[in-house]
PDB file of C-alpha atoms and ligand atoms in Angstrom:
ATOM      1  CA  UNK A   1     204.654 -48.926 -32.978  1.00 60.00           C
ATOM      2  CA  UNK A   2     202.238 -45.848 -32.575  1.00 61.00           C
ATOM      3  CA  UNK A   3     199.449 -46.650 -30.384  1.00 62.00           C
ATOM      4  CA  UNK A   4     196.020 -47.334 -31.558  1.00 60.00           C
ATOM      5  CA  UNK A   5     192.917 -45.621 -31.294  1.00 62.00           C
ATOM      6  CA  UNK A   6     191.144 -48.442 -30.274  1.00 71.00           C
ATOM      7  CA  UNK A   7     192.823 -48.941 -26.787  1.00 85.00           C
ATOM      8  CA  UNK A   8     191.321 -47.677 -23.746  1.00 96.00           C
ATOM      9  CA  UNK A   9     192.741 -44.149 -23.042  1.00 98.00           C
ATOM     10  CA  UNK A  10     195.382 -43.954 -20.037  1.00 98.00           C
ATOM     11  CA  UNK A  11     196.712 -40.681 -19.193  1.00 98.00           C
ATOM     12  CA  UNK A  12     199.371 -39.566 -16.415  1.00 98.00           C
ATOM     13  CA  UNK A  13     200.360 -36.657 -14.104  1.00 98.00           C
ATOM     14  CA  UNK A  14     203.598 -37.000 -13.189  1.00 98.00           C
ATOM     15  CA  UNK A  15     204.713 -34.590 -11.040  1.00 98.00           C
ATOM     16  CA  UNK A  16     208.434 -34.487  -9.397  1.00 97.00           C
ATOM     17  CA  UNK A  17     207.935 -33.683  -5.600  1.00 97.00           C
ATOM     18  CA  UNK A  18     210.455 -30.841  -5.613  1.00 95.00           C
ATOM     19  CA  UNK A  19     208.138 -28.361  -4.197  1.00 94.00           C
ATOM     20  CA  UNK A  20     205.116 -27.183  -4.409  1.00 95.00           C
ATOM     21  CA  UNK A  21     202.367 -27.286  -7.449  1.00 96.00           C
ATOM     22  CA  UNK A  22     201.013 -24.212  -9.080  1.00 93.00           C
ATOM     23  CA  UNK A  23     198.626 -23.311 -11.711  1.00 93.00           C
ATOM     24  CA  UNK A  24     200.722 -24.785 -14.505  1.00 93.00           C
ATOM     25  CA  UNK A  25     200.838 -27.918 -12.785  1.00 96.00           C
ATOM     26  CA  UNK A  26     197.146 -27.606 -12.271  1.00 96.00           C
ATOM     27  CA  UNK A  27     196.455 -26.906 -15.901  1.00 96.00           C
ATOM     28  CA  UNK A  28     198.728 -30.108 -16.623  1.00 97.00           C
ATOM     29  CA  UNK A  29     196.958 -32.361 -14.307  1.00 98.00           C
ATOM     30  CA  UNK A  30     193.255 -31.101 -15.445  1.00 98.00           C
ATOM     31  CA  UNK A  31     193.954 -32.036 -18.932  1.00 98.00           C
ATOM     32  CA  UNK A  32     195.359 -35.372 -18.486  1.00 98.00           C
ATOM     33  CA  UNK A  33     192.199 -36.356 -16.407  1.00 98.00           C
ATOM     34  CA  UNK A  34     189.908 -34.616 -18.766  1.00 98.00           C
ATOM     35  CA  UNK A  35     191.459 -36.793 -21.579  1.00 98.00           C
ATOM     36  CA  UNK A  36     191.164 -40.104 -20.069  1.00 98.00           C
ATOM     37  CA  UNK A  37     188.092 -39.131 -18.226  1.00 98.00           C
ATOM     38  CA  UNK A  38     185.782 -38.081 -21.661  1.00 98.00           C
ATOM     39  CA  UNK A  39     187.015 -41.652 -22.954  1.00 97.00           C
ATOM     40  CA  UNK A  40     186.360 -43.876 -20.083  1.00 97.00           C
ATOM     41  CA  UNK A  41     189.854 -44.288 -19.703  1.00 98.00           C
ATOM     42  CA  UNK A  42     192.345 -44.276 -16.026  1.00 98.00           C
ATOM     43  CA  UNK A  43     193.736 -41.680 -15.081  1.00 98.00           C
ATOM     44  CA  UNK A  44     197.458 -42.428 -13.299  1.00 98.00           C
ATOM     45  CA  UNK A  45     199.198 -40.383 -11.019  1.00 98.00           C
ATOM     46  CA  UNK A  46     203.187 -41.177 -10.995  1.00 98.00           C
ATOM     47  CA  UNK A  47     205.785 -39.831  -8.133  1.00 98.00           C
ATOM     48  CA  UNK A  48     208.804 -38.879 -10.034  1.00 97.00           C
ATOM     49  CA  UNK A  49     211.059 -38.406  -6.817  1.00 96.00           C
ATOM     50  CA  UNK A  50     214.179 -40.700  -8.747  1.00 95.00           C
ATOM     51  CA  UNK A  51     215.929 -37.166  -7.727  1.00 92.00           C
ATOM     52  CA  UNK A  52     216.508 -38.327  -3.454  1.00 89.00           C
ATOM     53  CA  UNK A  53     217.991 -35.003  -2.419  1.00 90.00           C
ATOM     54  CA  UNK A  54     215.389 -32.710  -4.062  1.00 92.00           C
ATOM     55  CA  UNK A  55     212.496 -34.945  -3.586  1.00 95.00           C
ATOM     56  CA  UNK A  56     210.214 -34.475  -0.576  1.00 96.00           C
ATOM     57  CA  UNK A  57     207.572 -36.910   0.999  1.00 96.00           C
ATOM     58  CA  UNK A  58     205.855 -33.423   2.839  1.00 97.00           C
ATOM     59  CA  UNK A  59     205.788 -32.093  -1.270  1.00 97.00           C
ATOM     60  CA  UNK A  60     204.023 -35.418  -2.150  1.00 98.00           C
ATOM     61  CA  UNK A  61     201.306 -35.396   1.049  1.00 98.00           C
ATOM     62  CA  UNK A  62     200.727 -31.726  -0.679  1.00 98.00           C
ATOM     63  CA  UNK A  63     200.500 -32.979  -4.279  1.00 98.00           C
ATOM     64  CA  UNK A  64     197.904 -35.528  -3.469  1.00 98.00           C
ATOM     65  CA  UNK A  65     195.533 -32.988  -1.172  1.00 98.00           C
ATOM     66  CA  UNK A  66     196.233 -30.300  -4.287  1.00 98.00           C
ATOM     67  CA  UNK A  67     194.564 -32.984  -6.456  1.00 98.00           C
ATOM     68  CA  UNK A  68     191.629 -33.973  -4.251  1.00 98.00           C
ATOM     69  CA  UNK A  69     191.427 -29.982  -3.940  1.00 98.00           C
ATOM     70  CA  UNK A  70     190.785 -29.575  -7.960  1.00 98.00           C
ATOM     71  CA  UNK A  71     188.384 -32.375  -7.624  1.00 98.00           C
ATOM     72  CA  UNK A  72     190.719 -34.803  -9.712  1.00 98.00           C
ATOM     73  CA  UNK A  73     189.862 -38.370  -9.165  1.00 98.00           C
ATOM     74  CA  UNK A  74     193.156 -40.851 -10.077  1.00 98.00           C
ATOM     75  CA  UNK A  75     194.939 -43.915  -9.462  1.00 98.00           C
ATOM     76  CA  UNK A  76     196.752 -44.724  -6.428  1.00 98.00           C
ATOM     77  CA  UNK A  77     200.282 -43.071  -6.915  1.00 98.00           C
ATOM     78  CA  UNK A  78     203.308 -44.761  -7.873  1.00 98.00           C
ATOM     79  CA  UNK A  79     206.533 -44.031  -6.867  1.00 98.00           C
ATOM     80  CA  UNK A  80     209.253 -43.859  -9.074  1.00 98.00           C
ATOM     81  CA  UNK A  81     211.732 -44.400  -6.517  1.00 96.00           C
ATOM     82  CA  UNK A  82     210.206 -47.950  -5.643  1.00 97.00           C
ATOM     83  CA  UNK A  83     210.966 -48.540  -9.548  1.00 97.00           C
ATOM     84  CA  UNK A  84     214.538 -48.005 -10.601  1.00 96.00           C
ATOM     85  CA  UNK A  85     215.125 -52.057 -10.950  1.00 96.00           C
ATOM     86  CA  UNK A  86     213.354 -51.690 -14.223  1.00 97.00           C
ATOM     87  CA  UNK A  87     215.138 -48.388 -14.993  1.00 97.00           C
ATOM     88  CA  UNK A  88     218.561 -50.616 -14.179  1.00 96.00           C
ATOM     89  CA  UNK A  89     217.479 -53.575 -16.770  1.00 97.00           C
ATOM     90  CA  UNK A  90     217.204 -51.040 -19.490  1.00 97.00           C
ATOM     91  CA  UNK A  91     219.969 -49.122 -18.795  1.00 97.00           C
ATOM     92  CA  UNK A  92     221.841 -52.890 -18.962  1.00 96.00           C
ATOM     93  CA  UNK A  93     220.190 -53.554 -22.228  1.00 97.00           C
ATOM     94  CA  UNK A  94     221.745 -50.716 -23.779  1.00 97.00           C
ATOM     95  CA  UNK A  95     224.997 -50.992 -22.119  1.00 96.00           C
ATOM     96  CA  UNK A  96     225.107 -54.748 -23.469  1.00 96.00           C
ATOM     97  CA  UNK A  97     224.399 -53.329 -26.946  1.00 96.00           C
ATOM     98  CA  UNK A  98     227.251 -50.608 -26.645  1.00 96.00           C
ATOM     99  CA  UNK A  99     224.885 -47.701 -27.026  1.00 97.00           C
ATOM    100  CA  UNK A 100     225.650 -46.429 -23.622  1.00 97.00           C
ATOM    101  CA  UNK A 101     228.795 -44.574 -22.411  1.00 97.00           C
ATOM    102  CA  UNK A 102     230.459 -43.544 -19.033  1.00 97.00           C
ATOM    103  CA  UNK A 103     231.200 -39.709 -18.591  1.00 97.00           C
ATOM    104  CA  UNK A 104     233.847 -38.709 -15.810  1.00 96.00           C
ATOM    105  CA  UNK A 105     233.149 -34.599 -16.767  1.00 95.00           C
ATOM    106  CA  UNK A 106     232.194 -32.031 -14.493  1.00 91.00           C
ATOM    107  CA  UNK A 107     229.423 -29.544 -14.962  1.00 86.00           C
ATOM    108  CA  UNK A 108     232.296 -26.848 -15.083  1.00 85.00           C
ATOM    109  CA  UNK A 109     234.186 -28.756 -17.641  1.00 85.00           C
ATOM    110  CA  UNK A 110     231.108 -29.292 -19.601  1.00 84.00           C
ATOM    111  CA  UNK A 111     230.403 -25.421 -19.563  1.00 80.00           C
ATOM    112  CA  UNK A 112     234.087 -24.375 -19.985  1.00 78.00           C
ATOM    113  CA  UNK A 113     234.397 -26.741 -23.268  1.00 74.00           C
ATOM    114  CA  UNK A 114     234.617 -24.461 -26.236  1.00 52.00           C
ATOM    115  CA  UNK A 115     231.771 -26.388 -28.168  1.00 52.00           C
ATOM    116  CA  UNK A 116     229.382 -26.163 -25.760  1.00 45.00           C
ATOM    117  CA  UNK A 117     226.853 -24.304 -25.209  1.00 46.00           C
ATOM    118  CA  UNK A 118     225.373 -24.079 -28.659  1.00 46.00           C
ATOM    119  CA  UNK A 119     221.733 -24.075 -29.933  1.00 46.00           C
ATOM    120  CA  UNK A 120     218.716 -23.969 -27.678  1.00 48.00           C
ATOM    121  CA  UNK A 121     220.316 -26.983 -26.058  1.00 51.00           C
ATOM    122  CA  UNK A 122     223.706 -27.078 -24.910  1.00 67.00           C
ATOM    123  CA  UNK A 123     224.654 -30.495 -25.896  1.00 84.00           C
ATOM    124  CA  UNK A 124     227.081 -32.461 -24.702  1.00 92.00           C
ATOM    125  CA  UNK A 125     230.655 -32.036 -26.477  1.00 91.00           C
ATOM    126  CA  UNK A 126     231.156 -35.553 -26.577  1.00 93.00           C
ATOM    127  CA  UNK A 127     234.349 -35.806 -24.424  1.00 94.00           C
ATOM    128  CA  UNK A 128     234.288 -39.078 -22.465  1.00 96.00           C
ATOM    129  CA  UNK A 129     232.750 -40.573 -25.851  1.00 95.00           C
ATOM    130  CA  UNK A 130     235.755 -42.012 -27.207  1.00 94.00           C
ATOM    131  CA  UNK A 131     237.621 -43.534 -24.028  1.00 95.00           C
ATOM    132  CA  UNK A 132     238.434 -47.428 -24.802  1.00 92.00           C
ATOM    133  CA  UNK A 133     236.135 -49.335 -22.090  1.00 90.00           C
ATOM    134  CA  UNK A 134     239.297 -50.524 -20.745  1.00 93.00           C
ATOM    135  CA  UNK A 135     240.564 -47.121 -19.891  1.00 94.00           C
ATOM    136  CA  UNK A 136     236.817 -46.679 -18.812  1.00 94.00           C
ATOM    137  CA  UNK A 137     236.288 -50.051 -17.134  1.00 93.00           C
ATOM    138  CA  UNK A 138     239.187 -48.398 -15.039  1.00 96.00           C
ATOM    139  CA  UNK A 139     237.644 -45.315 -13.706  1.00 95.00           C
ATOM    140  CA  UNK A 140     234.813 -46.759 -12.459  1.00 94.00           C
ATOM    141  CA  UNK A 141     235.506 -45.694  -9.258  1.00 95.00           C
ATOM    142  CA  UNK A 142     234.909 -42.465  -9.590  1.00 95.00           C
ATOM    143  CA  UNK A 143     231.560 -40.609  -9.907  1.00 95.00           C
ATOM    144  CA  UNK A 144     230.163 -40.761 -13.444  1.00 96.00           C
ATOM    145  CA  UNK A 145     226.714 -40.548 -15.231  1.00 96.00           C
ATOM    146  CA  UNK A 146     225.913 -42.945 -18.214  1.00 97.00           C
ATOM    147  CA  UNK A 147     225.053 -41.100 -21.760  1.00 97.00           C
ATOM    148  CA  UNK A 148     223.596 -42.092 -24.643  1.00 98.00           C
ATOM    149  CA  UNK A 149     225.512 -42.562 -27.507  1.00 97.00           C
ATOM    150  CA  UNK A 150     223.774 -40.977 -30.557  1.00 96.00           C
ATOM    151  CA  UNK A 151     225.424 -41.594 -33.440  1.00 96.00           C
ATOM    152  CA  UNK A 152     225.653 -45.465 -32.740  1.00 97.00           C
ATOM    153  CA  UNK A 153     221.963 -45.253 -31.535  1.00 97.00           C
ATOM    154  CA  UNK A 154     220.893 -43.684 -34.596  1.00 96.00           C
ATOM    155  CA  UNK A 155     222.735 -46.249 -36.584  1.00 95.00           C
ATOM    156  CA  UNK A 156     220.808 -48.999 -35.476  1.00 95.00           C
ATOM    157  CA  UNK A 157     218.477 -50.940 -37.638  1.00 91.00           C
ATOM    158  CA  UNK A 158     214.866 -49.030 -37.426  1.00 88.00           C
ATOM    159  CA  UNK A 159     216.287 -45.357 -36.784  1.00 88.00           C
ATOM    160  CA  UNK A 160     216.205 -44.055 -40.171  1.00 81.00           C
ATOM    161  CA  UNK A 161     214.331 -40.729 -40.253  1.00 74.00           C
ATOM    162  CA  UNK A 162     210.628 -41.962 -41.803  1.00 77.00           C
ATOM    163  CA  UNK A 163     211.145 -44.520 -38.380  1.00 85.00           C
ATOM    164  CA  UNK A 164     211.004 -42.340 -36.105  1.00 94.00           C
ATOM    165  CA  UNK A 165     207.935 -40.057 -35.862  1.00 95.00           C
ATOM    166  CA  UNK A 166     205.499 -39.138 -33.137  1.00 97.00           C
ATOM    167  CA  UNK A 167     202.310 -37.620 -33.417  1.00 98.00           C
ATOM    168  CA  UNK A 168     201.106 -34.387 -31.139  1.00 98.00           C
ATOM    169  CA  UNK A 169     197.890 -32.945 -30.811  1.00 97.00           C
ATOM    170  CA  UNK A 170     198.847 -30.054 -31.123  1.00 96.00           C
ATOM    171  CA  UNK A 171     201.932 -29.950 -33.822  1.00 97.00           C
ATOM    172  CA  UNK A 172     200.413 -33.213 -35.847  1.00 98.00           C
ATOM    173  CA  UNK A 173     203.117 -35.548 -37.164  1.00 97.00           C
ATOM    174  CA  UNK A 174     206.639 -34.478 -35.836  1.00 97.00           C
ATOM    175  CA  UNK A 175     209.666 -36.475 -37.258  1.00 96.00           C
ATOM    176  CA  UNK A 176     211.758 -36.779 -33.965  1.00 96.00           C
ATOM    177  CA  UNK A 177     214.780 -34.488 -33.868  1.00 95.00           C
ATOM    178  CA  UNK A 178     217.249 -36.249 -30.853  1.00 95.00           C
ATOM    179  CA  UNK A 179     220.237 -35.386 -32.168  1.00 93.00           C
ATOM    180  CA  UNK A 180     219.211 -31.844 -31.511  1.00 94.00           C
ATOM    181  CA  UNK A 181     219.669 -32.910 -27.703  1.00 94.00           C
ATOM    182  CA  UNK A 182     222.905 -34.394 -28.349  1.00 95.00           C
ATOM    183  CA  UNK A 183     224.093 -37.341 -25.926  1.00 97.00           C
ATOM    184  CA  UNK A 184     221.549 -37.115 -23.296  1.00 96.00           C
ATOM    185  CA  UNK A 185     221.960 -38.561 -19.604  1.00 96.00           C
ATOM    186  CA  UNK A 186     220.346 -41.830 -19.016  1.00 97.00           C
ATOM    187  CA  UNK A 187     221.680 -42.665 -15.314  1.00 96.00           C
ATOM    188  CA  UNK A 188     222.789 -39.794 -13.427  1.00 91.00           C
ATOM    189  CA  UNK A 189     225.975 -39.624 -10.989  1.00 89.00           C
ATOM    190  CA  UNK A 190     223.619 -38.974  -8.090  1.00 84.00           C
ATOM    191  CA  UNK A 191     220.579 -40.974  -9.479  1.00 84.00           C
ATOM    192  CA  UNK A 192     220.088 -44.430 -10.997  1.00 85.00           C
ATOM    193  CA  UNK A 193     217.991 -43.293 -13.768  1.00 94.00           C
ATOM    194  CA  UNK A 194     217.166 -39.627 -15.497  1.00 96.00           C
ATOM    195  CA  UNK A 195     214.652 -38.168 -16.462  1.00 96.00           C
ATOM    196  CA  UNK A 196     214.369 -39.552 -19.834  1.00 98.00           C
ATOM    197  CA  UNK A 197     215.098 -43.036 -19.298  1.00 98.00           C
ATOM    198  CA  UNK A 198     212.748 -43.165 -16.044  1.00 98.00           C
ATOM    199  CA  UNK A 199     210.202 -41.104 -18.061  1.00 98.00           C
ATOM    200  CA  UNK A 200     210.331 -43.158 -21.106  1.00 98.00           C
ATOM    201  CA  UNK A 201     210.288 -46.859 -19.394  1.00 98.00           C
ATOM    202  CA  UNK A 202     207.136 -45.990 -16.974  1.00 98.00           C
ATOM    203  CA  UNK A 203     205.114 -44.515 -19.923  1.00 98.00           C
ATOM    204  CA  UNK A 204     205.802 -47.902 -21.507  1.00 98.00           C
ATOM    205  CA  UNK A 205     205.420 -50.047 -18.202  1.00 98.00           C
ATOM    206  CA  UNK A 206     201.671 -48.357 -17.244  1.00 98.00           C
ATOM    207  CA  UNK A 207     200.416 -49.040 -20.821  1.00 98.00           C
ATOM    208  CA  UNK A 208     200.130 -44.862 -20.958  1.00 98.00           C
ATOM    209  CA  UNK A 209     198.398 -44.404 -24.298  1.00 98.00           C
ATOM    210  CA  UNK A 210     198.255 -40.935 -23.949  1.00 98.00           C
ATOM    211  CA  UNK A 211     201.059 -38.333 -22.137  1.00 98.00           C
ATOM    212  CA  UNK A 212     199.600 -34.824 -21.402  1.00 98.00           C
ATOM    213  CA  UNK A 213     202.603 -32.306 -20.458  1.00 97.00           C
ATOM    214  CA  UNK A 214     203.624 -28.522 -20.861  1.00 96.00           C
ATOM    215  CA  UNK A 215     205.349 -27.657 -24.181  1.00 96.00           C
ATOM    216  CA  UNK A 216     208.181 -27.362 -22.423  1.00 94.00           C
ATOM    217  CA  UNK A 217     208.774 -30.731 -22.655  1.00 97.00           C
ATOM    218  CA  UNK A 218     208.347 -30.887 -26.088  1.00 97.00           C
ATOM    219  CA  UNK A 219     212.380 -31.607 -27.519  1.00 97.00           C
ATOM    220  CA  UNK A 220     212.388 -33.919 -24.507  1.00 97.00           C
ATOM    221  CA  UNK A 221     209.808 -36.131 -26.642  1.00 98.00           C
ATOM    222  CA  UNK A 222     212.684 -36.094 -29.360  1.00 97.00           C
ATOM    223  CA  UNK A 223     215.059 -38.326 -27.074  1.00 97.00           C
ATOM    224  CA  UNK A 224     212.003 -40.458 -25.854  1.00 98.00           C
ATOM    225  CA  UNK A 225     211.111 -41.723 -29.562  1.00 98.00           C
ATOM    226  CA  UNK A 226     214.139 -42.559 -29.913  1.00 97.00           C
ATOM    227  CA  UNK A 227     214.619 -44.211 -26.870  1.00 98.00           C
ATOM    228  CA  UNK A 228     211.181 -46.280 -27.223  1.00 98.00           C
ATOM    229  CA  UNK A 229     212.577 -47.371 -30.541  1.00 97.00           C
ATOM    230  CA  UNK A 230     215.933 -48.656 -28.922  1.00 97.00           C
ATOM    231  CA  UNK A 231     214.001 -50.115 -26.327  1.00 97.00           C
ATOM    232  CA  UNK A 232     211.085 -51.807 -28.552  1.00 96.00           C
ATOM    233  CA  UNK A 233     208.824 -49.717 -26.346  1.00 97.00           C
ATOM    234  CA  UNK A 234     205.166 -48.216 -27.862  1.00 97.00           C
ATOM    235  CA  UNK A 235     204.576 -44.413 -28.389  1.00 97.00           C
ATOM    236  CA  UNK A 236     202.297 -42.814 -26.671  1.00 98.00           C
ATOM    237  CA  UNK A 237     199.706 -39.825 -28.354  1.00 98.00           C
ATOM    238  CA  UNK A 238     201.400 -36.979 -26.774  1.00 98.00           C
ATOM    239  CA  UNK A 239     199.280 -33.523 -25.800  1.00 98.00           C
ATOM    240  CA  UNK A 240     202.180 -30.881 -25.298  1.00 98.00           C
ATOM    241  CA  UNK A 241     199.759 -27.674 -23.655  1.00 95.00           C
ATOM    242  CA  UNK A 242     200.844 -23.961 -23.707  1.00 92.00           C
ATOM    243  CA  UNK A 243     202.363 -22.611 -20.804  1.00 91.00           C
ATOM    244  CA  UNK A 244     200.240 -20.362 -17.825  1.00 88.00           C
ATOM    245  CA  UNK A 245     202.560 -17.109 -17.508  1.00 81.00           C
ATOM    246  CA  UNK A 246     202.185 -14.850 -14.492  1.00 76.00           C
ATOM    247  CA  UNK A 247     202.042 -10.905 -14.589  1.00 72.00           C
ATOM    248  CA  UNK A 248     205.680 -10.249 -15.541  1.00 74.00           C
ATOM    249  CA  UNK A 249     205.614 -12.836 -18.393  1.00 74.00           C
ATOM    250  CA  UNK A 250     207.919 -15.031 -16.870  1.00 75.00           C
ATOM    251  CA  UNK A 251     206.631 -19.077 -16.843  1.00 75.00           C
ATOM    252  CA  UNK A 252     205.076 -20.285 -13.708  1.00 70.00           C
ATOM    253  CA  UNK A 253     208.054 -22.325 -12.308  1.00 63.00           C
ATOM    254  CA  UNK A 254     208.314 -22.520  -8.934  1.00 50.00           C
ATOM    255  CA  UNK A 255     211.702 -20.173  -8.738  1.00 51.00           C
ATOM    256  CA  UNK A 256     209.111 -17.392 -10.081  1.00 59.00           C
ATOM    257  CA  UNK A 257     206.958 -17.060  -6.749  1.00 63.00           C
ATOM    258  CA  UNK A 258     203.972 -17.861  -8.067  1.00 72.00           C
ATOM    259  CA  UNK A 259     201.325 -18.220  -5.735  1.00 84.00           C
ATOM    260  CA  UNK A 260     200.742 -22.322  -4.965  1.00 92.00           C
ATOM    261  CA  UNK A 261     197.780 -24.418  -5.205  1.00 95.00           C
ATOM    262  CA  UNK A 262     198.366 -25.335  -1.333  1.00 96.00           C
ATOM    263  CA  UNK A 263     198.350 -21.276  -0.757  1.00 93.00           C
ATOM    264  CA  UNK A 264     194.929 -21.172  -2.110  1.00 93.00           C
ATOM    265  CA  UNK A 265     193.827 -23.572  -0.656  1.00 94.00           C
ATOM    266  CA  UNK A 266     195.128 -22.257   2.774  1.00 93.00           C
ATOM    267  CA  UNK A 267     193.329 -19.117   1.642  1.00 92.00           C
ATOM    268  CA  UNK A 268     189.986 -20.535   1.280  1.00 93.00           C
ATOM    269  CA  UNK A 269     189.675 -20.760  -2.963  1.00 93.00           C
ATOM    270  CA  UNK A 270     187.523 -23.479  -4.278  1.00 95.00           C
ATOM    271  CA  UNK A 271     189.452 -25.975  -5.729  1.00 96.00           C
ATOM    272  CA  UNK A 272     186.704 -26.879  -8.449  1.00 96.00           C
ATOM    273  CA  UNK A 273     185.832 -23.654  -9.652  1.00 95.00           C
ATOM    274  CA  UNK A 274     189.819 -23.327 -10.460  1.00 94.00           C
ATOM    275  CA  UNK A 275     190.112 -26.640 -12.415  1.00 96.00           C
ATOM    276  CA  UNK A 276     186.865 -25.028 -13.890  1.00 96.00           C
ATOM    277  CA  UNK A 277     188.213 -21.897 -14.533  1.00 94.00           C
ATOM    278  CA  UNK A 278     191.444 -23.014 -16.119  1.00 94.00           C
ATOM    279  CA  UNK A 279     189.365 -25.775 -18.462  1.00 95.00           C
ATOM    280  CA  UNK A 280     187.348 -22.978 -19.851  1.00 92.00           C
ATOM    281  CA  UNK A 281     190.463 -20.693 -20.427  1.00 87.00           C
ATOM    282  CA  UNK A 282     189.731 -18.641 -17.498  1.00 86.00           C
ATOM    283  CA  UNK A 283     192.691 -17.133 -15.509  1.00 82.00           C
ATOM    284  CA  UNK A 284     193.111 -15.769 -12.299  1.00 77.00           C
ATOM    285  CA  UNK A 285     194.266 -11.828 -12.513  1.00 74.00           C
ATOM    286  CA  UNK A 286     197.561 -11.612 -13.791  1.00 73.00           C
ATOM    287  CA  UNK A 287     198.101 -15.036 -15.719  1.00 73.00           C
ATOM    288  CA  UNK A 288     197.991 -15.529 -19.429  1.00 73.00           C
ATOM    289  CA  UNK A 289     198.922 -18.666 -22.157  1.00 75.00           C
ATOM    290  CA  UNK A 290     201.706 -18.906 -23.825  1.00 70.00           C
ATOM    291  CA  UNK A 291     203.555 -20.958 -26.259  1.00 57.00           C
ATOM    292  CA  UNK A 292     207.439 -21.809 -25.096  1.00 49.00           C
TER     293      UNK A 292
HETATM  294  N1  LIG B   1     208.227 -34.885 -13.774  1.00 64.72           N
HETATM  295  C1  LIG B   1     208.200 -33.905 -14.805  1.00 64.72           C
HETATM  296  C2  LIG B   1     207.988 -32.531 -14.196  1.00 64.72           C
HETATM  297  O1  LIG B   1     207.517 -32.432 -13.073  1.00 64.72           O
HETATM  298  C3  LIG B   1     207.102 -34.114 -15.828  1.00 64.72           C
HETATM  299  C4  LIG B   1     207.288 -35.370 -16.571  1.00 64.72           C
HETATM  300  C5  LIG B   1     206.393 -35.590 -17.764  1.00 64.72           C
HETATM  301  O2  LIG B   1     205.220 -35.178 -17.748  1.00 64.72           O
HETATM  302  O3  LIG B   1     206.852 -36.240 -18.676  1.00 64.72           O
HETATM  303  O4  LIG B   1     208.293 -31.563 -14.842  1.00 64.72           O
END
């Protein structure tokens, strides 16, 4: 089920609090209120901090002055982390339905396996895929993730190709590709939930009509089709946004040393006349767009 264009329009930033925003973020964030904003619609802001030894509650205090800083108005936040019991039922609903797997591997076994990496995504070689869930059922006791098995997922009633579409401002109609992302993680060893499954469930659970995100994300959307279709969860519109690069090319991720919204801030910049700068397709010195 595609959502309708008669709904009211909810949009999302959903930031991880990992470290600190930059302009990408704040290009991210300006959009998804300007969506929702135009229509009348809520704007939400969701915590995704599922990750508790990266996530920071200083980062989030910074996230939510950054926004009052670009003059966004939104939604008090919601915390992923205060969520994962509804993460936990869906990860049981697939388990009951087989689609699920436990994997025992290692990030160095997954890299040392000879099929892996290949394409723009190294996918999982499928190693732990065909252990018998007694021999699995065994192992428990050791630290494993849960994937998602694609080939039984895809061979579920409703997952035939012309099913599963999304649509994309930007791209129009996209069939979804998942199996170019292979078996993804669902519950991490470390986390109850991943990204996609958290992602996927709370887009669903706030009645988001509308996700606004960095075309980065884009083959993510592939596994979160598919997902909503295993799941008998709506689609949202999706708005995947070219990239802010700095000087050297390189995108804006944190690792890069971009300068931070809180740095401007410290520095004296208004706030508004960035979020207005950046909706007009103005740039600081030394940032440009680009397509991933
Ligand atoms: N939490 C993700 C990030 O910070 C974004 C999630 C999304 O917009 O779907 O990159």
């Amino acid at each position: 089920m595609i959502r309708g264009q008669e709904e009211q329009v909810v949009s999302r930033f959903a930031p991880s609090p990992t470290g600190r925003l930059h302009l990408g973020h704040a290009l991210s964030a300006i959009r998804a209120h300007d969506l929702a904003s135009a229509a009348g619609g809520r704007f939400l802001l969701r915590i995704e901090d599922i990750d508790g030894t990266r996530s920071r509650a200083e980062h989030v205090a910074t996230i939510l002055d950054d926004l009052a800083w670009l003059g966004l108005r939104h939604e008090p936040p919601v915390f992923q982390s205060e969520r994962l019991a509804l993460y936990d039922t869906a990860l049981a609903e697939l388990r009951t339905r087989g689609l699920v797997y436990p994997c025992f591997c290692t990030r160095a076994e997954i890299a040392a396996s000879a099929s892996a990496p290949h394409g723009p995504v190294a996918a999982y070689p499928g190693t732990c895929r065909p252990l018998a869930p007694a021999a699995a059922a065994a192992r428990m006791g050791e630290a494993h993730c849960w994937r998602l098995d694609l080939a039984r997922a895809l061979a579920q009633p409703g997952m035939a190709d012309e099913d599963l579409w999304w649509h994309d401002a930007a791209a129009g109609r996209v069939r979804a590709d998942p199996a170019s992302q292979g078996d993804v993680v669902l519950a991490r060893k470390d986390a109850p939930a991943s990204y996609h499954l958290a992602v996927t469930v709370d887009d669903a659970a706030q009645g988001v009509t509308d996700v606004v995100r960095g075309v980065d994300l884009f083959d993510a959307t592939h596994v979160h089709r598919l997902l909503q279709a295993l799941l008998g969860l709506p689609t949202p519109r999706y708005h995947h946004h070219p990239l802010l690069t700095g000087a050297d090319g390189q995108r804006l991720a944190k690792r890069h040393g971009s300068p931070t919204l809180a740095a401007m801030r410290a520095a004296g910049v208004d706030g508004k006349s960035v979020a207005d700068d950046l909706r007009n397709g103005r740039l600081p010195t030394g940032f440009s767009v680009a397509n991933a």
